Coordinates of C-alpha atoms in Angstrom, one line a residue:
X1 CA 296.9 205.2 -4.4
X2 CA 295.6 203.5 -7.7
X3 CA 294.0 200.9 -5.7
X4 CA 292.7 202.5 -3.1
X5 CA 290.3 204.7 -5.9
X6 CA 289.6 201.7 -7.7
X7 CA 288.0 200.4 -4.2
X8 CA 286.2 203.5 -3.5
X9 CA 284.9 203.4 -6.9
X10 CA 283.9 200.1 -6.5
X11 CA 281.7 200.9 -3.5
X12 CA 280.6 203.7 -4.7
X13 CA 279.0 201.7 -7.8
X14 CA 277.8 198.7 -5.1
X15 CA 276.0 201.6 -2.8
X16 CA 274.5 202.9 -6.1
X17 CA 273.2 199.7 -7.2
X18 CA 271.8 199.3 -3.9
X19 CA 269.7 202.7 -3.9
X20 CA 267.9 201.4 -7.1
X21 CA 267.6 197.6 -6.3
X22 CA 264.0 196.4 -5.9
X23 CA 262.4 197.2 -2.5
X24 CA 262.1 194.4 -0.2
X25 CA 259.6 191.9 -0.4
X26 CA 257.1 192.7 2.2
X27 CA 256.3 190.2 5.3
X28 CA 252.9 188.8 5.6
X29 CA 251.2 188.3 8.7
X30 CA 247.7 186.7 7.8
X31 CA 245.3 186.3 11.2
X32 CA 242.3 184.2 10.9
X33 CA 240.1 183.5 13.6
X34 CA 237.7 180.8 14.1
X35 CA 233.5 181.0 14.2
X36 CA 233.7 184.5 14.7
X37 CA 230.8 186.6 13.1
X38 CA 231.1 189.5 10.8
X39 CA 229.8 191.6 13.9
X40 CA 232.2 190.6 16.3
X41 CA 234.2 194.0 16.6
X42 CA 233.1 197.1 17.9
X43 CA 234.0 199.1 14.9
X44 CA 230.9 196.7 13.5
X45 CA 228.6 198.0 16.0
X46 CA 228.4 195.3 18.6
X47 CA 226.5 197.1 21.3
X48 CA 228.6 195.4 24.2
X49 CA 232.3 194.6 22.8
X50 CA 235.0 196.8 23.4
X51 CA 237.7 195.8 20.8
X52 CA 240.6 199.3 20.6
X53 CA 242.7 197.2 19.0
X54 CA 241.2 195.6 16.1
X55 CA 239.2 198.9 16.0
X56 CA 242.4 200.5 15.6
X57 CA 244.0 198.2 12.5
X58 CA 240.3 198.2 10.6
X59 CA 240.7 202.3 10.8
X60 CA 244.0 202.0 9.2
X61 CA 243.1 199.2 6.3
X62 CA 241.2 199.0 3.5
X63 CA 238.0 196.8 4.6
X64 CA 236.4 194.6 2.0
X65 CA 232.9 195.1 3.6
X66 CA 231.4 192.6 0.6
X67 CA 233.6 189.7 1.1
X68 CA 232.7 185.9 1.0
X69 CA 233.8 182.7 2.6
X70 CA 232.6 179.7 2.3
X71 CA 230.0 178.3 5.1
X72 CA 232.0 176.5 7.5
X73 CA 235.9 176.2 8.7
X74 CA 238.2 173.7 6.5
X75 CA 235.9 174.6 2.8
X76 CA 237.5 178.0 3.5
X77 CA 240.6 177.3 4.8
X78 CA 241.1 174.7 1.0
X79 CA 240.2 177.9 -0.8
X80 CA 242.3 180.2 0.5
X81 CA 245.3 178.2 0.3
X82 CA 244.4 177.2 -3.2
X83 CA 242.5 179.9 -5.0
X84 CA 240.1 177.6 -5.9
X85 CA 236.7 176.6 -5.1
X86 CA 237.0 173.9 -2.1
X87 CA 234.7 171.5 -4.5
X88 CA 237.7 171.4 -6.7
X89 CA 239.9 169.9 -3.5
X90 CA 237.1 167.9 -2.1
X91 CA 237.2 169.8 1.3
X92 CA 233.4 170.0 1.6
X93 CA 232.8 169.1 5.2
X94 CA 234.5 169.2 8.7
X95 CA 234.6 165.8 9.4
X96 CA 236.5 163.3 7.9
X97 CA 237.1 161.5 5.3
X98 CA 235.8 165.0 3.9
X99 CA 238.3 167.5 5.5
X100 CA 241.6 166.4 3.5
X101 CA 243.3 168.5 1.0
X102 CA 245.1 166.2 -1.2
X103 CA 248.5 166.2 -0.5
X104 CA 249.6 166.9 -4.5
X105 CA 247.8 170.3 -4.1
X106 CA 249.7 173.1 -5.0
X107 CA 248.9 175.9 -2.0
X108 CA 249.9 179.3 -1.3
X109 CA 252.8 178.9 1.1
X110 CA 254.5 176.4 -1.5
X111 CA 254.4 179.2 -4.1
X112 CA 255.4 181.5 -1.4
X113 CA 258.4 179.0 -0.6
X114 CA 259.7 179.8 -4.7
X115 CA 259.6 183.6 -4.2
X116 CA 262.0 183.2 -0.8
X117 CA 259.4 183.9 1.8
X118 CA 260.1 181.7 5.3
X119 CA 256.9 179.9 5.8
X120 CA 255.3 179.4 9.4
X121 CA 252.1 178.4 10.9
X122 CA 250.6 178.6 13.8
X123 CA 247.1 176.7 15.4
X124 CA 244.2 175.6 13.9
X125 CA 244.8 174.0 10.5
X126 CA 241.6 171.4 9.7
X127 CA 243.1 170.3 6.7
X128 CA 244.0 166.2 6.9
X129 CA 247.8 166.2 6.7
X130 CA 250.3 168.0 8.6
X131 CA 250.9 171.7 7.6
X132 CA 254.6 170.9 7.0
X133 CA 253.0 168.7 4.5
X134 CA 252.0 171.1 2.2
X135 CA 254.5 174.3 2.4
X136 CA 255.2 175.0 6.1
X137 CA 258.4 175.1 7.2
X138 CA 258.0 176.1 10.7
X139 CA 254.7 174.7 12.2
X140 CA 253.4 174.9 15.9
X141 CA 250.4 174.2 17.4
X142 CA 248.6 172.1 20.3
X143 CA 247.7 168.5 21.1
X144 CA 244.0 169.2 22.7
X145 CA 242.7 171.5 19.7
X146 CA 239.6 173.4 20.7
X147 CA 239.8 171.6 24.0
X148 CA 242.8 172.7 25.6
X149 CA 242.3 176.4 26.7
X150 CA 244.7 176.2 29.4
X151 CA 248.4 175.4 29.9
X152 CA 248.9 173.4 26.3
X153 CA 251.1 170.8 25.2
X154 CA 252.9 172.9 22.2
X155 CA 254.0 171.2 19.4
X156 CA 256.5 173.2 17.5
X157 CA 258.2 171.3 14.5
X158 CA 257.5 167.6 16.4
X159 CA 258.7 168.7 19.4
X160 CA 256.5 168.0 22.4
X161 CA 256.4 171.0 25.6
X162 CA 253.7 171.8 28.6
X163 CA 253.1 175.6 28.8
X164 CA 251.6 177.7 31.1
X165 CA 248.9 179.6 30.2
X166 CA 246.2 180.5 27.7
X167 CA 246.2 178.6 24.5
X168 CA 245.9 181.8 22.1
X169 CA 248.8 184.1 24.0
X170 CA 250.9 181.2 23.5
X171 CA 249.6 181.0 19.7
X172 CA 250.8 184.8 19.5
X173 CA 253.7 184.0 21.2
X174 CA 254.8 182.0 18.9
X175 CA 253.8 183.9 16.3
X176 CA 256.1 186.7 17.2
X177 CA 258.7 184.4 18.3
X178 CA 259.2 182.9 14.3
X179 CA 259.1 186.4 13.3
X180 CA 261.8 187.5 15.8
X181 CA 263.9 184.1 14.3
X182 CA 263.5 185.2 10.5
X183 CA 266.2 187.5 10.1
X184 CA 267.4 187.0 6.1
X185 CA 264.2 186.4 4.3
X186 CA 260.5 187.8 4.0
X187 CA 258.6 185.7 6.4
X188 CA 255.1 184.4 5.7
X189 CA 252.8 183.8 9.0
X190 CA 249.7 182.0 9.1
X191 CA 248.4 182.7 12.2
X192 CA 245.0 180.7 12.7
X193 CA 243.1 180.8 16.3
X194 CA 240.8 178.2 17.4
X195 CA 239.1 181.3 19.5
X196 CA 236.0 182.1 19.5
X197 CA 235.1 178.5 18.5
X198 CA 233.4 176.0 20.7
X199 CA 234.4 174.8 23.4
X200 CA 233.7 178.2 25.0
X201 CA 235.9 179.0 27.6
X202 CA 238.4 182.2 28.2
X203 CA 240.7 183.8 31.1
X204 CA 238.0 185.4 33.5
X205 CA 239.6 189.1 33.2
X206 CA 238.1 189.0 29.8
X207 CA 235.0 187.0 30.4
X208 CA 233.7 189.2 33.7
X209 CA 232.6 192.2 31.9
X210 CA 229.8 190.0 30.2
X211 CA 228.7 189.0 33.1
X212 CA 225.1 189.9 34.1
X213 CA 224.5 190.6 30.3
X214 CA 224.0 187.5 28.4
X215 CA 224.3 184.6 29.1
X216 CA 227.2 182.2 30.8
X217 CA 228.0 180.7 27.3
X218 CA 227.6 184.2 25.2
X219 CA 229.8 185.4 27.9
X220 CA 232.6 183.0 27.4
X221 CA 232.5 183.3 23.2
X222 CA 232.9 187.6 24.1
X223 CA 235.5 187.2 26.5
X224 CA 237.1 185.0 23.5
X225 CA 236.6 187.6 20.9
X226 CA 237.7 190.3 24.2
X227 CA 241.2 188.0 24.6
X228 CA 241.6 187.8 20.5
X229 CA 241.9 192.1 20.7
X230 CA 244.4 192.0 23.0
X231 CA 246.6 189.7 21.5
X232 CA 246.0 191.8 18.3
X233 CA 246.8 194.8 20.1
X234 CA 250.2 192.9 21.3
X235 CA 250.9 191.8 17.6
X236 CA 250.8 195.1 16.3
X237 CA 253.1 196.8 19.2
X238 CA 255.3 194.5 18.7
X239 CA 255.7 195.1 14.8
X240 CA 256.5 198.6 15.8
X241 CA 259.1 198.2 18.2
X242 CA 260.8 195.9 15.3
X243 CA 260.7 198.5 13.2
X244 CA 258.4 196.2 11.3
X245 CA 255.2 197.7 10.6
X246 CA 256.3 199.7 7.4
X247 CA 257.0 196.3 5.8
X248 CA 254.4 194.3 6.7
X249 CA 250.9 193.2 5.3
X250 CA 248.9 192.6 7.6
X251 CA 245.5 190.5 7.0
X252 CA 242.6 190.0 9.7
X253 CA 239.3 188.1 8.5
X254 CA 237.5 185.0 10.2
X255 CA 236.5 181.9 8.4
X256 CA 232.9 181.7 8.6
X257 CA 229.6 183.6 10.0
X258 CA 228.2 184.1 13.5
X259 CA 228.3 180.8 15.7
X260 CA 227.7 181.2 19.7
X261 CA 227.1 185.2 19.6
X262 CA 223.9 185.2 17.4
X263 CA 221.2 186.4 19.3
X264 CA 223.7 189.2 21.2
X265 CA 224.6 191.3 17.9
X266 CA 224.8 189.9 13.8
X267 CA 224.8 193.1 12.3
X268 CA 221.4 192.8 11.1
X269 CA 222.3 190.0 8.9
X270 CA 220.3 186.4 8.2
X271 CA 222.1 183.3 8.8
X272 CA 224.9 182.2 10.6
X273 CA 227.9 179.2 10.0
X274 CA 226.2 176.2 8.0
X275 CA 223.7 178.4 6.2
X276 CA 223.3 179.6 2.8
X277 CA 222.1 183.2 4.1
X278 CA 224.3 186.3 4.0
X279 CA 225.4 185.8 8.1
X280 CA 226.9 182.2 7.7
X281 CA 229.6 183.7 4.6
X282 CA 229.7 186.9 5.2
X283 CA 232.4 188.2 7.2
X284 CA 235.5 191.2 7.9
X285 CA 238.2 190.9 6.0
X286 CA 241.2 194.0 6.9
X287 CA 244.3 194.2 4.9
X288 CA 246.8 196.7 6.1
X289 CA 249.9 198.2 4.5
X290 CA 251.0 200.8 6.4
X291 CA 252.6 203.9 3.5
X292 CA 251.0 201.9 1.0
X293 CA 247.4 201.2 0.5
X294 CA 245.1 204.7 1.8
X295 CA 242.6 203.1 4.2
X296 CA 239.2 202.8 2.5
X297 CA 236.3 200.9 1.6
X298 CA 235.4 198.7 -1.3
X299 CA 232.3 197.3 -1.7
X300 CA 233.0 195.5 -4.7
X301 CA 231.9 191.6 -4.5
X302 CA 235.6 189.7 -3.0
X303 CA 236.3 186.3 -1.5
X304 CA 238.4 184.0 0.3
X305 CA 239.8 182.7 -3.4
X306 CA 241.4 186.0 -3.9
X307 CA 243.9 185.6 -0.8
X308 CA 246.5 183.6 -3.3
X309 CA 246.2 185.6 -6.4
X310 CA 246.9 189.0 -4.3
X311 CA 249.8 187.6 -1.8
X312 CA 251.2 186.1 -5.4
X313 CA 251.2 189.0 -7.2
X314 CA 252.4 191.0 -4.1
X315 CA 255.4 188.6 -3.1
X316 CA 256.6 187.9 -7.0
X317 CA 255.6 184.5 -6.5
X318 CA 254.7 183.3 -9.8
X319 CA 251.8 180.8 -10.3
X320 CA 252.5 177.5 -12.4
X321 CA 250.9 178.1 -15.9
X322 CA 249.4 174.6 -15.3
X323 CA 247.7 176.2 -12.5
X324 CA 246.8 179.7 -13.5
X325 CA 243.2 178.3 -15.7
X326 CA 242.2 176.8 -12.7
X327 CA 242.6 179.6 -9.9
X328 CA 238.6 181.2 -9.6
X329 CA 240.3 184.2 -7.5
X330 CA 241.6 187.3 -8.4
X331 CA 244.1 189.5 -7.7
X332 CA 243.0 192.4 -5.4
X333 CA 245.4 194.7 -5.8
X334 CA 243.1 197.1 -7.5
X335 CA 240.9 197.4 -5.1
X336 CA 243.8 197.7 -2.5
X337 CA 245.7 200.4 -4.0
X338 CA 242.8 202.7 -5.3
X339 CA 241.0 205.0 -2.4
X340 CA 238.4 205.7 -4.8
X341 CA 235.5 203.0 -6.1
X342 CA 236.8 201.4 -9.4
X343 CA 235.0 198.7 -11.8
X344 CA 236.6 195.3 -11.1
X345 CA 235.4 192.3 -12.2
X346 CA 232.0 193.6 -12.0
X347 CA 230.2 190.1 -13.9
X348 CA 231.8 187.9 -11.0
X349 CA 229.8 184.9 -10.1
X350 CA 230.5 183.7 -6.7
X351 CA 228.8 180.1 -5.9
X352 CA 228.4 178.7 -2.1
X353 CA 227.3 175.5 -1.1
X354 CA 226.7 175.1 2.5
X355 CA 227.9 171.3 1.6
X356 CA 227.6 169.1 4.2
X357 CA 225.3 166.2 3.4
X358 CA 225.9 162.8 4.9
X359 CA 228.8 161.0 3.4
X360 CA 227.3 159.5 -0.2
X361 CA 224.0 161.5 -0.7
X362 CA 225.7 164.4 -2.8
X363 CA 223.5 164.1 -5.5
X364 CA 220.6 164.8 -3.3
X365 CA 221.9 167.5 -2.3
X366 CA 222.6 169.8 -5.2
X367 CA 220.5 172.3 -4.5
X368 CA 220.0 172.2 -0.8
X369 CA 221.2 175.3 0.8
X370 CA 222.9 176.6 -2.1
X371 CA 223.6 179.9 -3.1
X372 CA 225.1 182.3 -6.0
X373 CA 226.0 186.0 -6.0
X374 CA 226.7 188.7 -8.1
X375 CA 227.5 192.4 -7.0
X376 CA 225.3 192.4 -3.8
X377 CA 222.5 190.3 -5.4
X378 CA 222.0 186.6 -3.5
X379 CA 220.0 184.5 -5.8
X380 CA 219.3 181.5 -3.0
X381 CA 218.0 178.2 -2.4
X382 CA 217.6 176.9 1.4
X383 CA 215.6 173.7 1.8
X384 CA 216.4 170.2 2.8
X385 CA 216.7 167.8 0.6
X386 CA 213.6 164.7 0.0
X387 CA 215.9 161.9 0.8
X388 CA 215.0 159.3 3.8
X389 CA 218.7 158.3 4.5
X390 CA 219.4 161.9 5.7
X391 CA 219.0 162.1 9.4
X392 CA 220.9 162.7 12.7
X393 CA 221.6 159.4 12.7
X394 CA 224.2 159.8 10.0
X395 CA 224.9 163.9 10.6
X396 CA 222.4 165.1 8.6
X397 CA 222.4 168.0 10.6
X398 CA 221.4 171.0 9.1
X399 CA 218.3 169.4 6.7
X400 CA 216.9 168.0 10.1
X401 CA 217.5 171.6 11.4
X402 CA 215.6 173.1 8.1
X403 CA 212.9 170.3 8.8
X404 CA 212.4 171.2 12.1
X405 CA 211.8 175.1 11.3
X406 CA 209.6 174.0 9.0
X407 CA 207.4 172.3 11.9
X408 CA 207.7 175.7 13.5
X409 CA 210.4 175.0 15.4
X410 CA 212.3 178.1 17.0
X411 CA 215.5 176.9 18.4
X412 CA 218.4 175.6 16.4
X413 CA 222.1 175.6 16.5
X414 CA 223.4 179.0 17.9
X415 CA 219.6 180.5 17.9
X416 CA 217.5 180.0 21.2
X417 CA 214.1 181.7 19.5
X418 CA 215.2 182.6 16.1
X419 CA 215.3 179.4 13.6
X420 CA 213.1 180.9 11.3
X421 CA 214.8 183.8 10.8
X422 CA 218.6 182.7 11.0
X423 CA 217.7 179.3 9.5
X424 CA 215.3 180.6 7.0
X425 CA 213.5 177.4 4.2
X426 CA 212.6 178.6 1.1
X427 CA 209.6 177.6 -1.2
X428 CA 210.3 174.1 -2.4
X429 CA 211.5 173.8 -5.9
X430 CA 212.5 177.7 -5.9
X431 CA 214.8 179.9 -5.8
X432 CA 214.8 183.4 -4.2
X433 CA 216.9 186.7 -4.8
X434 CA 217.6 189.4 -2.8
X435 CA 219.2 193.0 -2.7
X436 CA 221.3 192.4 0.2
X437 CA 223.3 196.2 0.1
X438 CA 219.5 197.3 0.3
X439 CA 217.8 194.0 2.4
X440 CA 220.8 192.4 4.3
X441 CA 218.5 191.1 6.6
X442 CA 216.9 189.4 3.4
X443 CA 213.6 190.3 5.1
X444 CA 211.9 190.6 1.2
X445 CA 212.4 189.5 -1.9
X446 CA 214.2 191.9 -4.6
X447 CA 212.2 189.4 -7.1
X448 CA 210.0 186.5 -6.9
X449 CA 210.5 183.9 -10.1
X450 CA 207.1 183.4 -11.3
X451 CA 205.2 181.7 -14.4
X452 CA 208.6 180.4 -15.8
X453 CA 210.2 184.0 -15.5
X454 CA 214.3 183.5 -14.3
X455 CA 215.0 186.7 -13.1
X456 CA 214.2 190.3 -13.2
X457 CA 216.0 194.1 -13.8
X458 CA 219.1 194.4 -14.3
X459 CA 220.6 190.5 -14.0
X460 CA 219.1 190.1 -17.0
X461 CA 221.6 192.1 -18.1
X462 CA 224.1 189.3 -17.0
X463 CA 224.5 186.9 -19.9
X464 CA 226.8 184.8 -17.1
X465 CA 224.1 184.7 -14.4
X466 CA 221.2 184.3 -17.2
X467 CA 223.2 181.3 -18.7
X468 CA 223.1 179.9 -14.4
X469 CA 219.3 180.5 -14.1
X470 CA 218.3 178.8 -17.2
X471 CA 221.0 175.8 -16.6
X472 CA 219.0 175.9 -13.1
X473 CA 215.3 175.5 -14.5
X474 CA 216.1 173.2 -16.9
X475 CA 217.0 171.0 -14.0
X476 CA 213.3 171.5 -12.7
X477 CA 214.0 173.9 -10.3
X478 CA 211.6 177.7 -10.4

């Protein structure tokens, strides 16, 4: 009899300990597309996109409608796995030997990996070595990249197999499949599309209401975006019926600005990918915590290099001291957890560099197509640089592009009238700001810097920014 009370007390104090142990870490289910524009939902106003399901997860998150990436894919991908500017990795171009991240670089899923968290990927990565390299433990993706739309070769963990089908139901497939597998941990799932990227191709049930609208190639990047929704849509029933959703983060944003549907919808924004206007970096960024975070709106000035300091702080992961001076992110829990506006971090600097210049002409490039924000101010500089080795020839793209508008040409990359516009040069030598909250189209300028003046209002105010402006002039530049 003595026994058998011991043992009930004994449970009784384990089921007691149990009701007041932490709560579980929560999952993490981080979706980013590829090339898709800011615009690119209906819930952003595109006049012929009909997106439920996306619509559906941006009514229940807390949208960061002032949030920054960097200007093109693998510069953002390096800082948000790292927290850190991609200049500090060397990821400053798509193309190698310029796309690597070093393989001592501490990233998020590694710290993720310390905390408990199972660790998978899924996709596009863009990033030099393997994602098991550097803190995936589950990795799958396909052999053709961008140009294998149909019936894949899947790698999953170095294992070779030909499915049926389109690429990104398979990516979601697996997705859910590694979150069906992870039954003892918290599970961390980097879900990255190659959709809408080029090449532009998608299953015809999604392409064929485009039809007769735009064009065959705006189409095909819609019926993209069109397939990307319903594969949402499937992600998010499917967290339900696991009984899921309550314990899961879930994160939707894209890594750069508009790409193929420019001159359909860009939410009145200049710029698209590979600019230093507000369309190439600006884009949605929907984090969802169902019973946790009150769906809302924060305009406050965020980035891609707060996605490690806010899954860190939400996960327990803890961030090597060595490493916690270098991180330029911040945590956004704040903003997250507050439905109402709140001061955070309000004399943040945010610095872009559209960054691809030819292999060995950094230096003349410093201040092409450069950028630097603060609140919703853009204080900008798009020109191409003076040098003669820059060309074509060796993918000196986008200051031929800038060259060309200033010729008066009107096509360019993604644009079939509107180079001017989207692929705006500014006065040589100068820098321009705008009031993008009040100009996003950046139509005017808030201030013109004139007979030596920096900068006007109430940057001056700024001792950060003023300290930036002057360091600027006394480098030559207006």
């Amino acid at each position: 009899m003595i026994k058998r009370t011991l043992t009930l007390l004994a449970l009784s104090m384990a089921l007691a300990i149990a009701a007041h142990a932490a709560p579980a870490k929560p999952n993490i289910l981080f979706i980013i597309t590829d090339d898709q524009g800011y615009g690119d939902w209906s819930t952003n106003g595109h006049p012929l996109l009909k997106t439920p399901h996306a619509d559906k997860l941006a009514a229940e998150s807390v949208r960061l409608e002032n949030f920054y990436v960097s200007a093109s894919c693998s510069p953002t991908r390096a800082a948000l796995l790292t927290g850190m500017h991609e200049f500090r990795s060397g990821v400053t171009h798509t193309q190698h030997p310029r796309v690597s991240l070093p393989h001592d670089t501490t990233t998020l899923p590694e710290l993720l990996l310390t905390a408990g968290y199972r660790t998978g990927f899924v996709g596009k990565w863009h990033l030099g070595q393997p994602p098991s390299g550097h803190g995936f433990e589950w990795c799958s993706s396909n052999m053709g990249g961008p140009f294998e739309h149909f019936d894949p070769t899947m790698v999953r963990n170095g294992e070779k197999t030909k499915e049926t089908g389109y690429r990104e139901d398979i990516y979601f497939n697996d997705a859910m499949n590694f979150i069906s597998e992870t039954k003892d941990k918290p599970w961390f799932m980097y879900l990255s599309t190659y959709s809408p990227h080029d090449p532009l191709k998608a299953p015809e049930e999604f392409v064929a209401p485009f039809r007769g609208k735009v064009t065959e190639e705006q189409a095909q990047y819609l019926g993209m975006v069109a397939n990307l929704d319903y594969n949402i849509g499937r992600i998010m029933a499917f967290l339900k019926k696991k009984k899921l959703d309550e314990n899961t983060i879930v994160i939707l944003m894209s890594d750069n600005g508009q790409t193929w549907g420019l001159d359909v919808y860009n939410a009145n924004m200049r710029g698209c990918k590979a600019t230093a206007w507000e369309g190439g970096t600006r884009v949605f960024s929907f984090w969802r915590w169902a019973g946790h975070w009150p769906p809302h709106q924060v305009e406050n000035l965020t980035a891609h290099l707060d996605v490690l300091p806010t899954l860190c702080e939400l996960s327990g992961a803890k961030i090597p001291e060595k490493l916690q001076g270098k991180l330029e992110g911040y945590s956004l829990l704040p903003l997250l957890q507050s439905k109402k506006p709140i001061a955070w971090h309000e004399d943040r600097l945010l610095f872009q560099h559209v960054a691809r210049w030819p292999s060995g002409l950094a230096a003349e490039h410093k201040y092409a197509m450069a950028g630097v924000r603060q609140g919703h101010y853009l204080l900008v500089r798009s020109h191409p640089c003076d040098s003669p080795k820059c060309s074509n020839e060796n993918y000196g793209f986008q200051c031929s592009t800038l060259r060309s508008v200033n010729a008066g040409g009107k096509e360019a990359t993604y644009t079939a009238a509107n180079a001017a516009f989207h692929w705006g040069v500014s006065e040589p030598g100068r820098w321009s700001l705008f009031h993008l909250k009040k100009d996003p189209a950046a139509a005017a300028f808030y201030y013109k810097p004139d007979g030596g003046a920096l900068v006007a209002g109430t940057l001056l105010k700024n001792p950060a920014l003023a300290d930036v402006l002057r360091q600027i002039a006394s480098k030559g530049a207006s």
